Short mmCIF file of C-alpha atoms and ligand atoms in Angstrom, two decimals:
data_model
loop_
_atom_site.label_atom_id
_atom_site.label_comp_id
_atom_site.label_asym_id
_atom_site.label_seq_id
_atom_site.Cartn_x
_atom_site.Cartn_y
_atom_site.Cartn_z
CA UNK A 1 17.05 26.30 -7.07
CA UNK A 2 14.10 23.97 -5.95
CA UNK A 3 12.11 26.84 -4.43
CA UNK A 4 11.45 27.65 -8.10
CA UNK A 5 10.80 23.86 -9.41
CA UNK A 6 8.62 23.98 -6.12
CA UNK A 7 6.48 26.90 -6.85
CA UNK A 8 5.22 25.67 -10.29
CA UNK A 9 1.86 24.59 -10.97
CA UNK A 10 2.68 21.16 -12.92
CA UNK A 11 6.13 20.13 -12.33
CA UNK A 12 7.70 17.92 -15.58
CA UNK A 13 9.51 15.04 -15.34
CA UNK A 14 12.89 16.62 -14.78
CA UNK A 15 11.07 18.84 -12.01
CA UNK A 16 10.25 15.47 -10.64
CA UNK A 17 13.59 14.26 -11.10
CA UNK A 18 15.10 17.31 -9.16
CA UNK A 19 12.94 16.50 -5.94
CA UNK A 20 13.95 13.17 -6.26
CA UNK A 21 17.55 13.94 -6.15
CA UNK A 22 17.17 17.21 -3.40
CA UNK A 23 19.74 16.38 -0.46
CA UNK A 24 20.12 18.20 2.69
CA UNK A 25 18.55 21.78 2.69
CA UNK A 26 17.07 21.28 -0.17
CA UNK A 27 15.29 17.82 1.19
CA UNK A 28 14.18 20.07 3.68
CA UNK A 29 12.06 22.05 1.79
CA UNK A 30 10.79 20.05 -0.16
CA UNK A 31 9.17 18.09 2.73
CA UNK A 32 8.30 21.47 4.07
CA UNK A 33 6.07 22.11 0.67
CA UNK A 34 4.43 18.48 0.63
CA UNK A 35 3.56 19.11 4.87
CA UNK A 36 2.09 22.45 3.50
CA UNK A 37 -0.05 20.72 0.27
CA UNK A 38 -0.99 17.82 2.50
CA UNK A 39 -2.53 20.03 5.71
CA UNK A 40 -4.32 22.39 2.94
CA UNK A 41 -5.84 19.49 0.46
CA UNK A 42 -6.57 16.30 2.91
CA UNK A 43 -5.70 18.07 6.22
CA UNK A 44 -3.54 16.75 9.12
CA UNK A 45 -5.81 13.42 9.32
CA UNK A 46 -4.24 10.09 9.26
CA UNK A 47 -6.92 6.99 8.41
CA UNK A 48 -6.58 3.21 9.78
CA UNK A 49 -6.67 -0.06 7.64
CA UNK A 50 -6.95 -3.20 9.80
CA UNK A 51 -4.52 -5.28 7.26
CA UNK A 52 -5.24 -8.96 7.00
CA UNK A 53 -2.93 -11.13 5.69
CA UNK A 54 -4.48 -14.07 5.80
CA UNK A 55 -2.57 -16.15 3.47
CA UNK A 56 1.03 -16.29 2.28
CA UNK A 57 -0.01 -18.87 -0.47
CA UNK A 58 1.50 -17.90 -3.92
CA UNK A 59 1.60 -19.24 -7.08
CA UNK A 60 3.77 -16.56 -8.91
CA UNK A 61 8.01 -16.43 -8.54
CA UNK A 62 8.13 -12.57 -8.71
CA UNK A 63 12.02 -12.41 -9.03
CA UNK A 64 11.87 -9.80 -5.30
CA UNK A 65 9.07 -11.25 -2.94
CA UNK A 66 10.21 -13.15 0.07
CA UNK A 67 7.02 -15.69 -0.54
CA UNK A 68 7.69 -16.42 -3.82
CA UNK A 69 5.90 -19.95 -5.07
CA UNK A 70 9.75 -21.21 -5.27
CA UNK A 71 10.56 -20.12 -1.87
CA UNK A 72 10.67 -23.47 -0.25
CA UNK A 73 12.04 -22.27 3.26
CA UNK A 74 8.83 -20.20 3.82
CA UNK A 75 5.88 -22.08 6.24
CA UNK A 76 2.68 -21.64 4.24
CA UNK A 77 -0.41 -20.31 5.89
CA UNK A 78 -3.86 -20.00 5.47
CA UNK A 79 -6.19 -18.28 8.12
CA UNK A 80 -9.49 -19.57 8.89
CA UNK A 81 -12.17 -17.73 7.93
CA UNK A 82 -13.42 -17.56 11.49
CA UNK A 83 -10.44 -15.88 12.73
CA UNK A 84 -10.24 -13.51 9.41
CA UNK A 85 -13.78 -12.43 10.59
CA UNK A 86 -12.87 -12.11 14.28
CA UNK A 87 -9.94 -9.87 12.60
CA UNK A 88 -12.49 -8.06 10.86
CA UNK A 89 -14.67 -8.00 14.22
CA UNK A 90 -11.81 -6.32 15.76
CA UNK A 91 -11.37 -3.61 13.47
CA UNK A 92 -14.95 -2.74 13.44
CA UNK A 93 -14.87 -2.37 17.33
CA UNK A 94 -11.35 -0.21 17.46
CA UNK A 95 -13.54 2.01 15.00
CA UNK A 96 -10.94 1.82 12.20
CA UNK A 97 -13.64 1.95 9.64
CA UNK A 98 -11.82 0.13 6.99
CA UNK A 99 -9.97 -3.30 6.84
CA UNK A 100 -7.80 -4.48 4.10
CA UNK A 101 -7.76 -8.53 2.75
CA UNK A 102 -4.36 -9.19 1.13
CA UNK A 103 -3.17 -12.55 0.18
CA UNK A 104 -0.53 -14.06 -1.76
CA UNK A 105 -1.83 -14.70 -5.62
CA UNK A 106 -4.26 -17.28 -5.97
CA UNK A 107 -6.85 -17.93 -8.68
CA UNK A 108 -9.48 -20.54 -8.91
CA UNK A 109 -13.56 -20.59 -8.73
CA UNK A 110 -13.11 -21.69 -4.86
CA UNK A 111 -10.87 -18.81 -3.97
CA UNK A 112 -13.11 -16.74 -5.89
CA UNK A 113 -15.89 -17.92 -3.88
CA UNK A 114 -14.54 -17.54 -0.70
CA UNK A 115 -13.43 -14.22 -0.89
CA UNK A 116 -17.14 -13.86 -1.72
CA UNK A 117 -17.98 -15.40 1.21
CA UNK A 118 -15.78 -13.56 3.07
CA UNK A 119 -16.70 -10.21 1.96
CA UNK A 120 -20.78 -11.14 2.68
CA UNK A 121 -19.78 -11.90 6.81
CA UNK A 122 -18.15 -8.41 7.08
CA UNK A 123 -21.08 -7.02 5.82
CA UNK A 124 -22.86 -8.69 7.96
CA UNK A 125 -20.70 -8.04 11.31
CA UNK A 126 -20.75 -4.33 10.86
CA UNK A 127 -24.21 -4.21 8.82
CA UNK A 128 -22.03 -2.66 5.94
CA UNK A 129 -20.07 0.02 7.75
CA UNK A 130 -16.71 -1.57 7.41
CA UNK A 131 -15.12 -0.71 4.52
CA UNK A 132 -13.22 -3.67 2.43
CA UNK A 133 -10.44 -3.36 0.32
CA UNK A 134 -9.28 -6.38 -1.39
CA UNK A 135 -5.04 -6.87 -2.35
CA UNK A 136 -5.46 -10.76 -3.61
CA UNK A 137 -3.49 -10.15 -7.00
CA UNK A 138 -4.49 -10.39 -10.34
CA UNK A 139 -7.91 -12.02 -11.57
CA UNK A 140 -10.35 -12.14 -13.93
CA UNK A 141 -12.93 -9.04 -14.82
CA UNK A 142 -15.64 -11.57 -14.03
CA UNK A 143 -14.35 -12.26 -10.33
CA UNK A 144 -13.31 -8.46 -9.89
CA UNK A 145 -17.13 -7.86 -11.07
CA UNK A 146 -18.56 -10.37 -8.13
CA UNK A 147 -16.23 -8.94 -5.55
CA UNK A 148 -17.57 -5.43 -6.12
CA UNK A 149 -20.73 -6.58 -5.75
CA UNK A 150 -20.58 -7.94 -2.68
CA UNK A 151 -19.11 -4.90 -1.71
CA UNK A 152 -15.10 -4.75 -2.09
CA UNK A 153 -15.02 -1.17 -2.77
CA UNK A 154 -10.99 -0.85 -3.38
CA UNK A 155 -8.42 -2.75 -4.57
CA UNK A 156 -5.06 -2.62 -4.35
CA UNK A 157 -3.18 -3.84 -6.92
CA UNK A 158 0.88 -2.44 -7.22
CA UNK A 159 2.35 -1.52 -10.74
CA UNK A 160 5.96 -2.28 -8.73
CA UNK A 161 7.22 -0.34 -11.85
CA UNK A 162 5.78 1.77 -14.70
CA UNK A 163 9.03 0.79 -17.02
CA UNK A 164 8.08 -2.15 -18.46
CA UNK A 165 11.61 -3.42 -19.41
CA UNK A 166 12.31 -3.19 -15.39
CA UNK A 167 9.35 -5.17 -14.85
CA UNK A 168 10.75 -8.04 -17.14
CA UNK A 169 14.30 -7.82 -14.95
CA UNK A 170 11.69 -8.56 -11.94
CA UNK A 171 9.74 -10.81 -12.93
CA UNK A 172 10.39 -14.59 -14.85
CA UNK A 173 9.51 -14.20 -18.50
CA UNK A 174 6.61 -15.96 -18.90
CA UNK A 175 2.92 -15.49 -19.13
CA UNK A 176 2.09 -15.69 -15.42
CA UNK A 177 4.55 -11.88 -15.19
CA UNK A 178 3.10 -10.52 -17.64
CA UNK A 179 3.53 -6.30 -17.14
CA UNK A 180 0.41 -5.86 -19.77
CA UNK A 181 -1.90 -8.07 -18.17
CA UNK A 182 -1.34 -6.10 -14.64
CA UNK A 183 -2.33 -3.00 -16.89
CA UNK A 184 -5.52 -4.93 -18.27
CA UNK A 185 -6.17 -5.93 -14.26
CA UNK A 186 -5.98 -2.06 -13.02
CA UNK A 187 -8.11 -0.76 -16.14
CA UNK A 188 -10.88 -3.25 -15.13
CA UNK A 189 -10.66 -2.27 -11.96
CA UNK A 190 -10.85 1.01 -12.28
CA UNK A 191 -14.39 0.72 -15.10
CA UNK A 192 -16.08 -1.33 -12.58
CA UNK A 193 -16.15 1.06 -10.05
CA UNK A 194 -13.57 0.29 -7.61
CA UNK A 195 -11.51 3.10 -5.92
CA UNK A 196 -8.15 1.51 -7.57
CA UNK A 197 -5.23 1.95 -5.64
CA UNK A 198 -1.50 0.68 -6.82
CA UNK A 199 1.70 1.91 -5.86
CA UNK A 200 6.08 0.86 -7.26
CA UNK A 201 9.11 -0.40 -5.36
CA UNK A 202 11.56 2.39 -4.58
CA UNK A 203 15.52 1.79 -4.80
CA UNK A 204 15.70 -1.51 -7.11
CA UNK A 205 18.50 -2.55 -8.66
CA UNK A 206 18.08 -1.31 -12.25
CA UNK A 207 15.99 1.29 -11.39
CA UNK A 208 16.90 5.08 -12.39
CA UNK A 209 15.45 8.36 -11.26
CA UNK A 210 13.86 9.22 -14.37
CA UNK A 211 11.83 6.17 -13.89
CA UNK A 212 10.59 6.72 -10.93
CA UNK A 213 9.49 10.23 -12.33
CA UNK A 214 7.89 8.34 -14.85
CA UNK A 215 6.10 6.05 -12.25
CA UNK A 216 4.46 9.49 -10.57
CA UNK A 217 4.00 10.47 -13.67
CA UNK A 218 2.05 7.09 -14.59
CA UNK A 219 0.12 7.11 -11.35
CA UNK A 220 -0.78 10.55 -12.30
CA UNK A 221 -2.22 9.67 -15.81
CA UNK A 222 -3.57 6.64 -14.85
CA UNK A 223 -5.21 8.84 -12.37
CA UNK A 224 -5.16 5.88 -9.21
CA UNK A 225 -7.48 7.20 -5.70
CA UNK A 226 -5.20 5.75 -3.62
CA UNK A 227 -1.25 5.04 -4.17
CA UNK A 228 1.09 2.61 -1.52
CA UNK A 229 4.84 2.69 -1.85
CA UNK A 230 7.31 1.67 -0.40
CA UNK A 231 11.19 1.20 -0.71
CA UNK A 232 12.88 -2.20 -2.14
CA UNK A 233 13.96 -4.47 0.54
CA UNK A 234 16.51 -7.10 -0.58
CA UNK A 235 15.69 -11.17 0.51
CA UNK A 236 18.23 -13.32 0.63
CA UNK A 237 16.06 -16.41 -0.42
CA UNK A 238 15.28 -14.45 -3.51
CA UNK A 239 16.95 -14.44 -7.35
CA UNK A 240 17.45 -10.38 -7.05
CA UNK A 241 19.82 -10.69 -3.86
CA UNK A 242 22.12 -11.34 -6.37
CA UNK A 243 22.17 -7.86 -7.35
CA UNK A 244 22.05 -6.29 -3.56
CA UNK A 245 25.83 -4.71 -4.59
CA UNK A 246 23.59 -2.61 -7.29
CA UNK A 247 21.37 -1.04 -4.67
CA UNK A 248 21.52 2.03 -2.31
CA UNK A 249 22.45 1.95 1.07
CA UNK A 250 19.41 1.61 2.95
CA UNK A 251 19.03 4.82 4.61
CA UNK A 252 19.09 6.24 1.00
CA UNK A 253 17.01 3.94 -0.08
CA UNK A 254 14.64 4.86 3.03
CA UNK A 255 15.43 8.56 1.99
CA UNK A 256 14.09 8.09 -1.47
CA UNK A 257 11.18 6.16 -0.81
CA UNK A 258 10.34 9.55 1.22
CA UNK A 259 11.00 12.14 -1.15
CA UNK A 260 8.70 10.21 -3.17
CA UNK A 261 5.94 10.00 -1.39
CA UNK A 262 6.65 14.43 -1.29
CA UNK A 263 6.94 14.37 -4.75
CA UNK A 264 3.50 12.56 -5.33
CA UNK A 265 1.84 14.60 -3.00
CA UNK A 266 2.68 17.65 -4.49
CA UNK A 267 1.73 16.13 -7.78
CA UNK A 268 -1.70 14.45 -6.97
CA UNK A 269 -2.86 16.54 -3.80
CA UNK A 270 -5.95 14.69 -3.09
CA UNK A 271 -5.08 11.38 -3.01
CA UNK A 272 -4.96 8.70 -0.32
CA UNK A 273 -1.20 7.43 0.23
CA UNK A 274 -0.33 4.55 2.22
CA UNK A 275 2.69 4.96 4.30
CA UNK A 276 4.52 1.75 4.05
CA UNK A 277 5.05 -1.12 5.98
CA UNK A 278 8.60 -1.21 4.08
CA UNK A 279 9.47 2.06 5.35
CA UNK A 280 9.07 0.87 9.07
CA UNK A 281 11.78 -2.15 8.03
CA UNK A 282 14.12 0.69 7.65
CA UNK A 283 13.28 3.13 10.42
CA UNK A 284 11.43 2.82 13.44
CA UNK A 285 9.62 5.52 13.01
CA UNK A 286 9.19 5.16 9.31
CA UNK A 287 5.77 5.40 8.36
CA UNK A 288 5.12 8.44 11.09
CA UNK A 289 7.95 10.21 9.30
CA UNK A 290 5.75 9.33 5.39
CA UNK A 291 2.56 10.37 7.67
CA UNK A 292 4.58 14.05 8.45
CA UNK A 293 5.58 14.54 4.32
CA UNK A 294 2.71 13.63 3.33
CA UNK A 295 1.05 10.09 3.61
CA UNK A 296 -2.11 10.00 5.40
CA UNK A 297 -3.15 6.03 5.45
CA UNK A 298 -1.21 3.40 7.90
CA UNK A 299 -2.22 0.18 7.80
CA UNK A 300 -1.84 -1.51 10.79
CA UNK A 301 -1.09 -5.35 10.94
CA UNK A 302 -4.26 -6.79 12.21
CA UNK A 303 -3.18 -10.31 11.02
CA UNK A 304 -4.69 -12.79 13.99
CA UNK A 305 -1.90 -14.84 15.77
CA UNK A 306 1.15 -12.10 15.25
CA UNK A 307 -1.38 -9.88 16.83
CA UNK A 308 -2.84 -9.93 20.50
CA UNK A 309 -4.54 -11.96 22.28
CA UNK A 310 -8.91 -11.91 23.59
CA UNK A 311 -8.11 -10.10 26.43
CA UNK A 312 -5.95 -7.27 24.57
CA UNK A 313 -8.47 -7.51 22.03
CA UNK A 314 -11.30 -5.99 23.91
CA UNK A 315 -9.93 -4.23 26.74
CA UNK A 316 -7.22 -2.23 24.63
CA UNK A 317 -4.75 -2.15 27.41
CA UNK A 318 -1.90 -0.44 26.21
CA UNK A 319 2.09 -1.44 25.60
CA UNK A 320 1.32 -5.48 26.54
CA UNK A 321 1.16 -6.70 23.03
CA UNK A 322 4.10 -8.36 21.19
CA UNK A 323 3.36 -6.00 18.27
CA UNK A 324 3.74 -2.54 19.86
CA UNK A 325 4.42 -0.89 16.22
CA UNK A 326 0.77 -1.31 15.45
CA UNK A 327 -0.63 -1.24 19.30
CA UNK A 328 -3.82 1.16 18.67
CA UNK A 329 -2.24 3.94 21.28
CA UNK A 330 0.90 3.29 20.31
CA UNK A 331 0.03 4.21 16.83
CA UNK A 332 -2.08 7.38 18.47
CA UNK A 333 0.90 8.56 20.13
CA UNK A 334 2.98 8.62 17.33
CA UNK A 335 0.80 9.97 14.82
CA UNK A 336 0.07 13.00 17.10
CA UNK A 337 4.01 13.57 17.60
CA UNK A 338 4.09 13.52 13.41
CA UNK A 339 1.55 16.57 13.85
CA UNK A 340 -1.53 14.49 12.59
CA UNK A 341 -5.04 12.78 14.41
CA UNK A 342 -6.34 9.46 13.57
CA UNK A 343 -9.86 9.76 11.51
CA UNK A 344 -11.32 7.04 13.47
CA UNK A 345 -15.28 5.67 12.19
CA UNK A 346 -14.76 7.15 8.82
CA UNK A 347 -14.41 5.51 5.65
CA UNK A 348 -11.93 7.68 4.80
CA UNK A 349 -12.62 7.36 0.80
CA UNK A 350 -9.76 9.61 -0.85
CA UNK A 351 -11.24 13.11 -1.72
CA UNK A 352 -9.88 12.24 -5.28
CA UNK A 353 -12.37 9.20 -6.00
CA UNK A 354 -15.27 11.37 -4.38
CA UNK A 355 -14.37 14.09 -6.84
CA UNK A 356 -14.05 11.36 -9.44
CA UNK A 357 -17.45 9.81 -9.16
CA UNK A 358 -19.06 13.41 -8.84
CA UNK A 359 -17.83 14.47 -11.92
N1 LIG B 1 10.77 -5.30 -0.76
C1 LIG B 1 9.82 -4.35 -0.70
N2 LIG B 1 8.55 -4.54 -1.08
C2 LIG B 1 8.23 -5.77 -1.53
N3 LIG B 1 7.07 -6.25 -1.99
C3 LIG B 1 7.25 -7.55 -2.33
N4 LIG B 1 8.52 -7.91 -2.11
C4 LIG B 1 9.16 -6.81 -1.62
C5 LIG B 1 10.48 -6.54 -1.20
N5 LIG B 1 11.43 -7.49 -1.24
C6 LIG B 1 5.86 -5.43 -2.16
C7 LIG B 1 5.36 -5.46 -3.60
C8 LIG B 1 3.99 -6.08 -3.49
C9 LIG B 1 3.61 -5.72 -2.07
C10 LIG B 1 2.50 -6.54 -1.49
O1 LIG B 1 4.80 -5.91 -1.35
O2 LIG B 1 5.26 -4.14 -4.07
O3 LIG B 1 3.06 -5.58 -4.41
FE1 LIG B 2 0.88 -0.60 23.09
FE2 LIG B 2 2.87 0.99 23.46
S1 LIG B 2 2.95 -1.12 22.96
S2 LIG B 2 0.79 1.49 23.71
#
């Protein structure tokens, strides 16, 4: 019954709901439809995003994130700018094309201003080849507007939900969580140009198929470039541990975050989707396996200090680093056992923003 939900043009929401719920054979094809969308719309091609995190500074309580302002058990960090441009330095050299700047939420004029700063030395150290996407949270149109300039040409900015009653059981009521203003942050985004990218939690407590139809279906309308999913992962030093005995077992919930990233691909051909760093909590091999249904971005942890040292930074010698999930060959290897080849020195903008801006 889902070779006929699978042949239609424009699935519905109960379509969607059908390949969310597909088990066993059915699973099966399923992924064997998104493998065959993927290889004919963005071809077998897997691109590289240096991630930085170079901050775990927060000053919201989201009711699910490990480095939640309230979190007191959590060491606070704050890279140097230095070593966030060495970072960047590396990436340029490994020919990943792209880096990404994520940060817990922080907003003031000097943040603002550093992030400017920030963005003007990578433009510098790869006379403006590298590619920067920003993931610092929400701010206002005015900062977005300087950031672009100075060349952030994405953003990443996740929905977590579509449902807005599930993003009020995920967030603390107040005006800091507020599901509207997230809206108001990706529709400036989007009118200023960026290549907007945003993305749900898959398998929360509270959270029902249909929605997470309706959270394709959002991404779909809302028409995002680039989408980043990944499935719910419960902390114990957070308020929504309390409702752990609500979830799915984690291989489910592993399973799920999967057939979603099929679904979306069969929905939205030409995007860019990130396989997530969640899915590789799960499964070892968890974002190779998104990479094979259908993703076709990693971003590998580039964060100085977790990552390798000078030598291993220029000399690329493999299996010696304590991070061999994002070791460069490592990542090569794997990628070409999921069937795909690393797009290395190319931007890698999704073919659905270039169509975008062309028409
Ligand atoms: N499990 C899975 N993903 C999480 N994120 C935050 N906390 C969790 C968690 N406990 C995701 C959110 C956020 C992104 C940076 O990380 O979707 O937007
Ligand atoms: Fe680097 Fe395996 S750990 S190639």
């Amino acid at each position: 019954m889902i070779e006929s939900i699978l042949e239609k043009e424009i699935p519905t929401k109960e379509d969607l709901v059908s390949m969310l719920k597909a088990e066993g054979p059915e699973m099966d094809r399923l992924f064997k439809k998104s493998m065959a969308v993927k290889e004919q719309y963005v071809q077998n091609k897997v691109y590289f995003r240096g991630l930085i995190e170079f901050s775990n500074i927060c000053r919201k309580d989201c009711l699910y994130c490990g480095i939640r302002k309230s979190n007191t058990k959590v060491h606070r960090y704050d890279i140097a700018d230095e070593e966030i441009l060495k970072a960047a330095q590396f990436a340029y050299e490994n020919h990943f094309g792209s880096v990404v700047l994520q940060s817990g939420e922080q907003k003031s004029s000097v943040f603002t201003r550093r992030i400017t700063r920030l963005l003007d030395g990578m433009d510098k150290l790869s006379g403006g080849k590298l590619r920067v996407t920003l993931s610092c949270g929400e701010q206002s149109r005015d900062t977005y507007r300087k950031w672009f300039e100075h060349g952030a040409a994405r953003y990443l900015l996740r929905i977590e939900t579509s449902n807005r009653d599930l993003y009020s059981k995920l967030h603390p009521n107040d005006s800091l969580h507020n599901f509207e203003e997230r809206l108001k942050c990706l529709y400036d985004l989007k009118d200023l140009g960026y290549q907007t990218g945003s993305g749900v939690m898959i398998g929360l407590p509270f959270q029902s198929y249909e929605s997470l139809a309706e959270d394709l279906l959002w991404m779909q309308a809302f028409d995002l470039d680039m989408i980043g999913m990944g499935p719910y992962l419960e902390h114990e030093d957070t308020p929504l541990y309390a409702f752990r005995n609500l979830l799915l077992p984690q291989q489910k919930r592993f399973e799920l975050a999967l057939k979603m990233v099929a679904a979306l691909r069969i929905l939205m051909k030409d995007v860019n989707i990130a396989a997530a760093t969640a899915l590789q909590a799960i499964h070892k091999l968890g974002r190779e396996k998104a990479i094979k249904i259908g993703a076709n971005v990693i971003m590998p942890n580039i964060t100085p200090g977790e990552f390798r040292d000078d030598y291993h930074l220029y000399h690329n010698k493999p299996c010696t680093d304590e991070n061999p999930e994002d070791c460069k060959s490592c990542l090569e290897m794997r990628v070409g056992l999921a069937g795909n080849h690393i797009a290395y020195d190319e931007w890698g903008d999704s073919i659905h923003y270039q169509k975008r801006v062309k028409s």
